[in-house]
Backbone as a printed PyTorch tensor [residue, N CA C, xyz], in Angstrom:
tensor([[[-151.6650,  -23.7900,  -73.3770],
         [-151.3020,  -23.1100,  -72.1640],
         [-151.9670,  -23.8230,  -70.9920]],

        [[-151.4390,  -23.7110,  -70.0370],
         [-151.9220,  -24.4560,  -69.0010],
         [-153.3580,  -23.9780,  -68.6970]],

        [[-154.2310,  -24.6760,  -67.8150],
         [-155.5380,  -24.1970,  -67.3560],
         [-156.2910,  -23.6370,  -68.5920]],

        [[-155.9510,  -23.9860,  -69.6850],
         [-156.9730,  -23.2230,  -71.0530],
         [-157.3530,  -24.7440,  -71.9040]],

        [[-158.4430,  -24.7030,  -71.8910],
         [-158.6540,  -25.9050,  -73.2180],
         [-157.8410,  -25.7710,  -74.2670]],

        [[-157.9700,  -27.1230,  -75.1700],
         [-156.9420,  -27.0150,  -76.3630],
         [-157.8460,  -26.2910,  -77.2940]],

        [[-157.2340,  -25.6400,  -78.3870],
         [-158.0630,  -25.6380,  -79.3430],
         [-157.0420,  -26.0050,  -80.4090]],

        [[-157.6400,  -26.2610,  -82.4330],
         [-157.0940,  -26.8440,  -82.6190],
         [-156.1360,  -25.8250,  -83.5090]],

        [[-155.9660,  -24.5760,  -83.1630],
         [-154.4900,  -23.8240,  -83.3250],
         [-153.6820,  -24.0360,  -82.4370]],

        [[-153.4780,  -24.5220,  -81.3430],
         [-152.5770,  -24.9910,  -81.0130],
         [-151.5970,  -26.0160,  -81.1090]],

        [[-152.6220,  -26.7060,  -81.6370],
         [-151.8910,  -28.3890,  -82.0760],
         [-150.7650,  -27.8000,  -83.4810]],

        [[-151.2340,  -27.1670,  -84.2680],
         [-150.2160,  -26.5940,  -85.5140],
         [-149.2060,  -25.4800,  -84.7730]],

        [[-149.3660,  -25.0580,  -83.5270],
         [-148.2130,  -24.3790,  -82.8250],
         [-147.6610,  -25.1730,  -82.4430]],

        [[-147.7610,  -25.8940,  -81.6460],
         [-147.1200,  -27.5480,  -80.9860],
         [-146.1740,  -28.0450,  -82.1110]],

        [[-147.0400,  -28.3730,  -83.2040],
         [-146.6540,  -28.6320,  -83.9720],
         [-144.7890,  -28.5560,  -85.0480]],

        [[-145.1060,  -27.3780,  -84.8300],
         [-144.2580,  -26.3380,  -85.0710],
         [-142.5340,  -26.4650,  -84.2630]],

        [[-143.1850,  -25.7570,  -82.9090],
         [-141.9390,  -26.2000,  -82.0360],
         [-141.5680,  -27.5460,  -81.6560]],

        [[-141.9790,  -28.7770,  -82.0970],
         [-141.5890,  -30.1240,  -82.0770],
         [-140.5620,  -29.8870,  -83.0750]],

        [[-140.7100,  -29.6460,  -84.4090],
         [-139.9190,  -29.7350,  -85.4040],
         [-138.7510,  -28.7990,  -85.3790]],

        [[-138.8850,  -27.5200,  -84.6510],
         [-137.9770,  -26.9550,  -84.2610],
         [-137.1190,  -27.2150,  -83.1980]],

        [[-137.4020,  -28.1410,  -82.4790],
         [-136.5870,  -28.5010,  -81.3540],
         [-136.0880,  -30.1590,  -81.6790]],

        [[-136.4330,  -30.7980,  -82.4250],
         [-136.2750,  -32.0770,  -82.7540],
         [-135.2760,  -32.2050,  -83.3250]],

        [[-133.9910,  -33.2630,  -83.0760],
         [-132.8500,  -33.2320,  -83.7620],
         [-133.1730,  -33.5870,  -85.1190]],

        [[-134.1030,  -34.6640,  -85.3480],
         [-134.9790,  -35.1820,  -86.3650],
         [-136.7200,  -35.5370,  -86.0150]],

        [[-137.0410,  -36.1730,  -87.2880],
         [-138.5470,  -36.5360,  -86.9580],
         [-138.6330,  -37.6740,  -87.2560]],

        [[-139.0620,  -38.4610,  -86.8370],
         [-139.6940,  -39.7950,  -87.8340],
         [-140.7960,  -40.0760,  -87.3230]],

        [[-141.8410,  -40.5580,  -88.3830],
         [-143.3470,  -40.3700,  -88.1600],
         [-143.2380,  -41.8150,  -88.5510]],

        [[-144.1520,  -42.3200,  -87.3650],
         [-144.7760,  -43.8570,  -86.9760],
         [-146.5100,  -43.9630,  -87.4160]],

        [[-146.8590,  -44.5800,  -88.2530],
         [-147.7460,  -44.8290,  -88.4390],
         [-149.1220,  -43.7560,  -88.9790]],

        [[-149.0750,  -43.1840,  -90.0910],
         [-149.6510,  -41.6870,  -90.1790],
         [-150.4680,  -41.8860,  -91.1970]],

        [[-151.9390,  -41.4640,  -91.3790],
         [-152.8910,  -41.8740,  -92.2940],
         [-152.3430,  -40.3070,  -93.1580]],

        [[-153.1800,  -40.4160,  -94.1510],
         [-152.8820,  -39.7530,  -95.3030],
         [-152.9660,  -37.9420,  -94.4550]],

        [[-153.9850,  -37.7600,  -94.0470],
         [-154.2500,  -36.4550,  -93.6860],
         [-153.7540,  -36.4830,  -92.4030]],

        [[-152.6270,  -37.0120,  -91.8430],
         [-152.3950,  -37.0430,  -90.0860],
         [-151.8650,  -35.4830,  -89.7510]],

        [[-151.9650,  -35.4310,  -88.7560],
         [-151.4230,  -34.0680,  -88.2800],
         [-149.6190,  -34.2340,  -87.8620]],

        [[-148.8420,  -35.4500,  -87.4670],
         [-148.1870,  -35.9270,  -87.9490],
         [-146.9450,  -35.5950,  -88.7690]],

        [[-147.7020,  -35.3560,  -90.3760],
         [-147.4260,  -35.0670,  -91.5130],
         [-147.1590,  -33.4190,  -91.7110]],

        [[-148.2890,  -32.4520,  -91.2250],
         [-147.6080,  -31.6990,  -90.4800],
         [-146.1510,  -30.7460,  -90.2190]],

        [[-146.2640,  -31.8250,  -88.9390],
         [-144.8920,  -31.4550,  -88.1320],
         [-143.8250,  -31.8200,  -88.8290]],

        [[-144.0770,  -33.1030,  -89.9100],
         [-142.6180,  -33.7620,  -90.7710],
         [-142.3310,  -32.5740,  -91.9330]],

        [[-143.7680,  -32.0220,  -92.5700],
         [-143.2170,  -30.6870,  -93.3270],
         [-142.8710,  -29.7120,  -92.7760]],

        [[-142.8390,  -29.1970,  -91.5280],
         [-142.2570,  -28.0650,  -90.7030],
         [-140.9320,  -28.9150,  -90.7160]],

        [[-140.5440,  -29.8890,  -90.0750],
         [-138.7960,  -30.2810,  -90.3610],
         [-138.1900,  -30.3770,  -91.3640]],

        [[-138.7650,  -31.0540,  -92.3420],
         [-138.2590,  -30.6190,  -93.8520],
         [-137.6330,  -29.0960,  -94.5030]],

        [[-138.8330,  -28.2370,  -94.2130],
         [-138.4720,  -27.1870,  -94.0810],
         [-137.4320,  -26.3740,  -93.5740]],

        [[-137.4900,  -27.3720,  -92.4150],
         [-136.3530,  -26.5790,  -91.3210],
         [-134.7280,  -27.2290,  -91.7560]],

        [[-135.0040,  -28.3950,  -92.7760],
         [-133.4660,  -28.8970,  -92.8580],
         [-133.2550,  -30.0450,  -91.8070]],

        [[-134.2960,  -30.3930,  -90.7850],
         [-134.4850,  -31.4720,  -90.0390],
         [-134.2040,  -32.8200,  -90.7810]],

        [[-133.3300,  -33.9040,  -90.5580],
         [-133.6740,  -35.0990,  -90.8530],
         [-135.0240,  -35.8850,  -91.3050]],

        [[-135.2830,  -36.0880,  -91.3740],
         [-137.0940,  -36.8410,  -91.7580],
         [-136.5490,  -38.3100,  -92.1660]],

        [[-137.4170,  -39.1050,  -91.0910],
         [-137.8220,  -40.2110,  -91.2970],
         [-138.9180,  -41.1020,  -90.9550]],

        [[-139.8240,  -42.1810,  -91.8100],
         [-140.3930,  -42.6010,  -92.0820],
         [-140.3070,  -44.1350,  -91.6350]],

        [[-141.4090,  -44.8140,  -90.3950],
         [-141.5180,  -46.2580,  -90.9650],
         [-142.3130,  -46.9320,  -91.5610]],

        [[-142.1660,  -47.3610,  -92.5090],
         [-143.6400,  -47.7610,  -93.5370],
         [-144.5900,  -48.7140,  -93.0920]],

        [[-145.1350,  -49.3060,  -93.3100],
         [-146.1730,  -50.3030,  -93.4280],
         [-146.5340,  -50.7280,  -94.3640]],

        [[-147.2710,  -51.8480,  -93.9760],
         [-148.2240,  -52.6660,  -95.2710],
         [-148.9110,  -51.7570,  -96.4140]],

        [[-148.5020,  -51.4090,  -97.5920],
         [-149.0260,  -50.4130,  -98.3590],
         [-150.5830,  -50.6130,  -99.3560]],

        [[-151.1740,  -51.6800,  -98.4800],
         [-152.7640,  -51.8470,  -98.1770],
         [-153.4040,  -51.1120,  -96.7600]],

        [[-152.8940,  -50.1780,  -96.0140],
         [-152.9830,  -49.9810,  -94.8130],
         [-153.3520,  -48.3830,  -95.2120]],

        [[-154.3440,  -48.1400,  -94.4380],
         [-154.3820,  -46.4520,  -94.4890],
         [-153.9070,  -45.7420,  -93.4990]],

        [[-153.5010,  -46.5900,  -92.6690],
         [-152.6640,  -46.0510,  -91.7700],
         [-151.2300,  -45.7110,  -92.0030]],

        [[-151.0230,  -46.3480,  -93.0450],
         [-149.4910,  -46.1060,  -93.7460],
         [-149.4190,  -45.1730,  -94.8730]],

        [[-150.5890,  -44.4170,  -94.8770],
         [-150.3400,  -43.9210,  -95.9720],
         [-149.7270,  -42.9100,  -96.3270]],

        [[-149.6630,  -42.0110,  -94.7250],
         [-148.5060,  -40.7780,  -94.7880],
         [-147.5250,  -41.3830,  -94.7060]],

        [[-146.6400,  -42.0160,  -93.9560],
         [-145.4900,  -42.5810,  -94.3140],
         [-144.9430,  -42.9230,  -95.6690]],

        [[-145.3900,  -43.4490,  -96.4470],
         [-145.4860,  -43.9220,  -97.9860],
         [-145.5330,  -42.2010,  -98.8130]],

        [[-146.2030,  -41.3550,  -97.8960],
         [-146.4230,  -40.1770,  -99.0210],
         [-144.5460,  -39.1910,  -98.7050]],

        [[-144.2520,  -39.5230,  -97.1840],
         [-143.2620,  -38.5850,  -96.7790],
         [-141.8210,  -39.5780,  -97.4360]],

        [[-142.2150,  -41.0990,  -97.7110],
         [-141.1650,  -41.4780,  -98.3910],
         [-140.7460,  -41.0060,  -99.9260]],

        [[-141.3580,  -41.0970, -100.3760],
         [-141.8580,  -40.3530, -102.2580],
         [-141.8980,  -39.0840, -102.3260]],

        [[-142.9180,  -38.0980, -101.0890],
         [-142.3910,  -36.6360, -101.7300],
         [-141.8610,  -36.0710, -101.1990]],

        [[-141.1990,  -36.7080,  -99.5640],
         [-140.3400,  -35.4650,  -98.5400],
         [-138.8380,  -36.4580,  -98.4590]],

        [[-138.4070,  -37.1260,  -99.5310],
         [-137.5420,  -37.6930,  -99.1550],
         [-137.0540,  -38.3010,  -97.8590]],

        [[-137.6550,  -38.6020,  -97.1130],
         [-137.8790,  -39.0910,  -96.1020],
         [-136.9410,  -40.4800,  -96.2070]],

        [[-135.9570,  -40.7600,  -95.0790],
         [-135.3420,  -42.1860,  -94.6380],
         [-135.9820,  -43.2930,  -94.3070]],

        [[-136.1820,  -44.4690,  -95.0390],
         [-137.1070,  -45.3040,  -94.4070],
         [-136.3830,  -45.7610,  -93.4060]],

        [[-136.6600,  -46.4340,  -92.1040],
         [-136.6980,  -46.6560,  -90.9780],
         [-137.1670,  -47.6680,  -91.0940]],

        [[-136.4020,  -48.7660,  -90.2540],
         [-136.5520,  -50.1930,  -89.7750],
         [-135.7240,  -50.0050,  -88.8870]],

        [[-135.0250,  -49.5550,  -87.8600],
         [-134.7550,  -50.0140,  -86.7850],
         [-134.0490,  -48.6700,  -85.9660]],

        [[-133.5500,  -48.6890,  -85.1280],
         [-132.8940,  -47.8770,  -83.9230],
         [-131.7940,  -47.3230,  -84.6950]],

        [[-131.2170,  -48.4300,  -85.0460],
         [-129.8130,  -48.0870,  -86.0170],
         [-130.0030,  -46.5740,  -87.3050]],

        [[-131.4740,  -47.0630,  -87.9670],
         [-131.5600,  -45.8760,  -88.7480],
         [-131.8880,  -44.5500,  -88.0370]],

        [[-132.4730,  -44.4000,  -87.0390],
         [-133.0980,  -43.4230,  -86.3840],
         [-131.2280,  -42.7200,  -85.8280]],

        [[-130.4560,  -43.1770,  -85.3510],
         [-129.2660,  -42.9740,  -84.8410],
         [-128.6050,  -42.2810,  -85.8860]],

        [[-128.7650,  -42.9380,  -87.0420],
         [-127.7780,  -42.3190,  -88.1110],
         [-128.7710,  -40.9870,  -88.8190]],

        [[-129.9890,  -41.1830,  -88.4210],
         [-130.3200,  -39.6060,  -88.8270],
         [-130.0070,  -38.5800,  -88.1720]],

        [[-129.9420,  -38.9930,  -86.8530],
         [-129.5450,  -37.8690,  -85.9770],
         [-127.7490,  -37.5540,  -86.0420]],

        [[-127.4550,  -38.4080,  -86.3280],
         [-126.0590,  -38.4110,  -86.7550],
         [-125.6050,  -37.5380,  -87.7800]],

        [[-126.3980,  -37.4510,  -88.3430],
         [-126.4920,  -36.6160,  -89.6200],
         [-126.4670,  -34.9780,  -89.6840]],

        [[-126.4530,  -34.1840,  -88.1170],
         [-126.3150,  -33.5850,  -87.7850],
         [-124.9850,  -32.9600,  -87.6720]],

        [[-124.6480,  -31.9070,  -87.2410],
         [-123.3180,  -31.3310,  -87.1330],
         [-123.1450,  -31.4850,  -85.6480]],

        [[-121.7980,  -31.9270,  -85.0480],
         [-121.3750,  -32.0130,  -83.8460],
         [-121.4830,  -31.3620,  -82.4430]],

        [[-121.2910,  -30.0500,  -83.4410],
         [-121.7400,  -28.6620,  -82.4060],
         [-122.4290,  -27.8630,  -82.7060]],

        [[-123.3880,  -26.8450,  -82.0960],
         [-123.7400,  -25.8070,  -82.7240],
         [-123.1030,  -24.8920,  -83.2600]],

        [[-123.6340,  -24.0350,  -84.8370],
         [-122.4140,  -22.9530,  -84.8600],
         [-122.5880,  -21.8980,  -84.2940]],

        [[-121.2490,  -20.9590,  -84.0560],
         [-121.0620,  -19.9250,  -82.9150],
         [-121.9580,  -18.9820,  -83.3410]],

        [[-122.2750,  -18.2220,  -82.7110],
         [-123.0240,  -16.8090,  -82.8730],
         [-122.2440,  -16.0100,  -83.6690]],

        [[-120.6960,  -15.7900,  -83.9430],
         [-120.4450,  -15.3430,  -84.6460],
         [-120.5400,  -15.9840,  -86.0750]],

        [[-120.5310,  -17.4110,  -85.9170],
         [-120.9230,  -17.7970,  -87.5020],
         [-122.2790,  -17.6810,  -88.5410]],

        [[-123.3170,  -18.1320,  -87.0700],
         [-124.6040,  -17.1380,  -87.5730],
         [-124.7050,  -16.1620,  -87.6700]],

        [[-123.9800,  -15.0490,  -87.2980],
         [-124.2240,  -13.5620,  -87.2640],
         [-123.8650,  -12.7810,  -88.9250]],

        [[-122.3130,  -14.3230,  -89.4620],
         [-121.9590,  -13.9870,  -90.6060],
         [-121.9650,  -14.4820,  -91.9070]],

        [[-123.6940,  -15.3220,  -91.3020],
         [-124.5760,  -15.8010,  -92.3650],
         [-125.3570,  -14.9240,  -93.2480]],

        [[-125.2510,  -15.4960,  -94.6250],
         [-126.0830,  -14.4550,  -95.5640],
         [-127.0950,  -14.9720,  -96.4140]],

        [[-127.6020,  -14.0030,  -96.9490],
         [-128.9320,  -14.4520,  -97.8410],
         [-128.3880,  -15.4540,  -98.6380]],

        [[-127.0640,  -15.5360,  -99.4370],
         [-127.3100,  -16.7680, -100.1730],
         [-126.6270,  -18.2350,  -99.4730]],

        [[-126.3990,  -18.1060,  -98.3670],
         [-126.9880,  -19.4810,  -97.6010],
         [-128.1770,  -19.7520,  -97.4550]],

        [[-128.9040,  -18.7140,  -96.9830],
         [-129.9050,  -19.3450,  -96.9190],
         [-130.5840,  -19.8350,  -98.0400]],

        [[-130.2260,  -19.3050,  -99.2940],
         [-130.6180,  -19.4600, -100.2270],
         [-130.1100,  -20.7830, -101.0380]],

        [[-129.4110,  -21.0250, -101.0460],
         [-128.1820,  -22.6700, -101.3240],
         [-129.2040,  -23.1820, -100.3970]],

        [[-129.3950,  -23.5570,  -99.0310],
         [-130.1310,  -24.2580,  -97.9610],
         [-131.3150,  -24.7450,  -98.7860]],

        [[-132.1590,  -23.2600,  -98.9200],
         [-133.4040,  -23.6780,  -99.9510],
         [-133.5000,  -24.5840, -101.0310]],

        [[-132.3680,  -24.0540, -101.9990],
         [-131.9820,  -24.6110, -102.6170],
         [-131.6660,  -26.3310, -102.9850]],

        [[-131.0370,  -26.1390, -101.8170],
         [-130.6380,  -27.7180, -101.6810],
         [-131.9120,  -28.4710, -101.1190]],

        [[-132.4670,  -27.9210, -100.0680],
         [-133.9270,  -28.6830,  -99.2350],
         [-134.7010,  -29.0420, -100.5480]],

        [[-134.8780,  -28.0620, -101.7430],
         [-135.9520,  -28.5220, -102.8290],
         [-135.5210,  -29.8660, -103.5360]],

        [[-134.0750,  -30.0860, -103.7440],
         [-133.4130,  -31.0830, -104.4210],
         [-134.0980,  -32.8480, -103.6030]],

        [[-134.1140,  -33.6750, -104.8940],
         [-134.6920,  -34.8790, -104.0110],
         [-133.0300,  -35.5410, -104.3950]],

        [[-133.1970,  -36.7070, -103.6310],
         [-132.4030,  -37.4000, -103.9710],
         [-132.2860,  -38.5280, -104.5850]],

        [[-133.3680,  -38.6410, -105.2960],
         [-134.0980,  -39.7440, -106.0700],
         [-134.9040,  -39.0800, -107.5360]],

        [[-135.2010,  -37.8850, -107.0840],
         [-135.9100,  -37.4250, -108.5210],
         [-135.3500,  -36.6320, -109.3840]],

        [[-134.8340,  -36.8070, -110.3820],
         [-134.2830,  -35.0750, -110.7290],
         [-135.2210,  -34.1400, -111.0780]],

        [[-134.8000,  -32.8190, -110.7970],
         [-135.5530,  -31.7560, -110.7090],
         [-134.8840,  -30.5400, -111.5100]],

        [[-135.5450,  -29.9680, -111.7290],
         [-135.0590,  -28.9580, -113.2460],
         [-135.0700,  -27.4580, -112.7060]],

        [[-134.5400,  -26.8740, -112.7210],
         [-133.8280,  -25.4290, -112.5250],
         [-135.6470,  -24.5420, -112.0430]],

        [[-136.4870,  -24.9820, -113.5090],
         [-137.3740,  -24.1060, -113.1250],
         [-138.3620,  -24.9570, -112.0660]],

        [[-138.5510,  -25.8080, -111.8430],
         [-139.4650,  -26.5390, -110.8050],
         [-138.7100,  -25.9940, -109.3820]],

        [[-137.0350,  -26.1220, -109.0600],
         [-136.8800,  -25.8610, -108.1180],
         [-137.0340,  -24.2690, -107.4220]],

        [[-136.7190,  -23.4990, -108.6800],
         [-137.0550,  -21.9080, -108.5720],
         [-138.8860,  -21.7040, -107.9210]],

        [[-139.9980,  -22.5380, -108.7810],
         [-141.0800,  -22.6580, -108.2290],
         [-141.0170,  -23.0660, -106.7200]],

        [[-140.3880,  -24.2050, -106.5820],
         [-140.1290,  -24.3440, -104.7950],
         [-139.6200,  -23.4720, -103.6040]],

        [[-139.2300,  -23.0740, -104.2300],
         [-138.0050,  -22.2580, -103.3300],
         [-138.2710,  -20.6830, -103.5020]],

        [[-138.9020,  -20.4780, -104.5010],
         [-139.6540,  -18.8110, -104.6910],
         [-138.7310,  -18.0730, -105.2810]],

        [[-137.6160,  -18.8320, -105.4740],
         [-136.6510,  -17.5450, -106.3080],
         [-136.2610,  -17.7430, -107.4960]],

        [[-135.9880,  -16.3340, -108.1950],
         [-135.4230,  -15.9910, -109.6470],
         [-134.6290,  -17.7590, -110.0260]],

        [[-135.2120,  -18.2710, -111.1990],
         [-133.9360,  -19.1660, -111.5770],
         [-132.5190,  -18.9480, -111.7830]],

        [[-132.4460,  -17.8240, -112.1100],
         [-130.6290,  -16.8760, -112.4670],
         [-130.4390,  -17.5330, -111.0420]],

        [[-131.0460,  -17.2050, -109.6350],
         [-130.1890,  -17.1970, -108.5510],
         [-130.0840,  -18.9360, -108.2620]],

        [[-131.4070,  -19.7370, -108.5280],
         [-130.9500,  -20.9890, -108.3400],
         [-129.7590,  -21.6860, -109.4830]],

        [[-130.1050,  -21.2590, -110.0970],
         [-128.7210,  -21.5550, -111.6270],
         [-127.1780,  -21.3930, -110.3550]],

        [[-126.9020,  -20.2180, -110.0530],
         [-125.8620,  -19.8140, -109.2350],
         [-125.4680,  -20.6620, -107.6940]],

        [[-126.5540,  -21.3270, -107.4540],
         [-126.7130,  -21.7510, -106.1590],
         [-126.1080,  -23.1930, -106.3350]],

        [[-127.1360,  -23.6460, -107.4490],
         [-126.7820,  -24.9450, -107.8410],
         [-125.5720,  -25.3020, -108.2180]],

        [[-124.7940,  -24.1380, -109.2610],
         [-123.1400,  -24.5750, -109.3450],
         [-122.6380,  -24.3850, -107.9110]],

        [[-122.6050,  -23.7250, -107.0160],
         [-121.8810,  -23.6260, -105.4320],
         [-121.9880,  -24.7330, -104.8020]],

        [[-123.5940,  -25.4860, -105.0130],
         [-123.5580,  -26.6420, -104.1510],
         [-123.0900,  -28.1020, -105.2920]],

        [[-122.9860,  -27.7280, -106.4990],
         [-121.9370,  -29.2420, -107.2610],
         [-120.5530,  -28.8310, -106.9340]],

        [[-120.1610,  -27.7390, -106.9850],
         [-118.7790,  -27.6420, -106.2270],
         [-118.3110,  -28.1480, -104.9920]],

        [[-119.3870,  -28.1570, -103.8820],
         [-119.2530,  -28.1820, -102.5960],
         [-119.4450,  -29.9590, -102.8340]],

        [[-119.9360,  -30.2290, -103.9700],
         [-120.7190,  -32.1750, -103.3790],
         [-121.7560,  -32.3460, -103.2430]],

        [[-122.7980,  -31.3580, -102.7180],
         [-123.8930,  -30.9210, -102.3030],
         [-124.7930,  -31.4360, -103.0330]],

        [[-124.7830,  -31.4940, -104.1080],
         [-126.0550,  -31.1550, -105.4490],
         [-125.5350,  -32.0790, -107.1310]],

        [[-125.9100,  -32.2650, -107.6110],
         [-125.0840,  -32.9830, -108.8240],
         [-126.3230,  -33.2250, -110.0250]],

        [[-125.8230,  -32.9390, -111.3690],
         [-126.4640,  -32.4160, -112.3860],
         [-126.4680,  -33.9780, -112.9440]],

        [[-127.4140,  -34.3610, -113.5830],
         [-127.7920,  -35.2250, -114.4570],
         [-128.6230,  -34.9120, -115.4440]],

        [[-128.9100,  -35.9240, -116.4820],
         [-129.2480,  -35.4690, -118.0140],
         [-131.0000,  -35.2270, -117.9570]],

        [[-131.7050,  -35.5190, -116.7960],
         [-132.9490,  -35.2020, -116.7230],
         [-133.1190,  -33.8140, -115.5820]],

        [[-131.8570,  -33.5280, -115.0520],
         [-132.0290,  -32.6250, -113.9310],
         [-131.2180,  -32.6170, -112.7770]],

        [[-131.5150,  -31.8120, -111.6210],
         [-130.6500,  -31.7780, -110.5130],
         [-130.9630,  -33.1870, -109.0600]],

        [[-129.6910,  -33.4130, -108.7980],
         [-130.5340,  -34.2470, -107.8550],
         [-129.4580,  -33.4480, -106.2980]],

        [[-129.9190,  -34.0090, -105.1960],
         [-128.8790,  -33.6770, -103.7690],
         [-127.8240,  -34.6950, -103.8720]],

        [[-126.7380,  -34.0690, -103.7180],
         [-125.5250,  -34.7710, -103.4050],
         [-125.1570,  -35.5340, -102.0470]],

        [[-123.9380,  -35.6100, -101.8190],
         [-123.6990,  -35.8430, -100.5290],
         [-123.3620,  -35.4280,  -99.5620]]])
């Protein structure tokens, strides 16, 4: 707030509304414990894009980057071009108030759903239920909606995100 010193709950409020207002994130240069890292798990969360530019992986300065590539699925980033196509990655318009209004628990729940999915690791019914906090019956259900949709796709070690 203006005229008030910082303290350091604010920086995790800051924090916060960056990722909520950010079309995406991409984190430049982030040591293992950066604050940073953070704000890239508040966008994750949020369904935000996330991206990553790495570094020399002798560098401790690279070392959140390297961690948000491996466990937040994170886009690696080398240039303008990638940063464009994350934001691209977005939907065109916002949806109407009546479309949010006639949103339901199991969107949000598919959303979850899908946010736990990597796209590189497969992940197993009950790990993602641990992520996501819900009954496996309901991720079981979620997961066929989003291989229907493209979303999500089953392989012989587990689930991975679709397209």
């Amino acid at each position: 707030m203006p005229g008030r010193l910082g303290h350091s709950s604010h920086f995790w409020q800051r924090n916060r509304l960056i990722a909520a207002l950010s079309a995406a994130t991409v984190v430049v240069e982030a040591g293992w414990r950066s604050g940073s890292l953070n704000t890239a798990g508040h966008a994750s969360a949020l369904g935000r894009p996330l991206g990553a530019v790495p570094g020399p992986v002798t560098s401790a300065a690279s070392a959140g980057c390297h961690r948000l590539l491996r466990e937040y699925d994170a886009v690696c980033v080398t240039g303008v071009d990638d940063v464009a196509d994350l934001i691209g990655a977005l939907p065109a318009d916002p949806p109407s108030e009546r479309a949010t209004a006639d949103a339901t628990s199991v969107d949000t729940d598919s959303l979850r759903v899908r946010d736990a999915l990597s796209s590189r690791t497969p992940r197993s019914v009950t790990a993602i239920a641990r992520h996501t906090g819900l009954a496996e019956a309901d991720v079981t259900g979620c997961l066929g909606m989003l291989e229907l949709e493209g979303r999500a796709r089953r392989t012989l070690n587990g689930w991975l995100r679709g397209g």
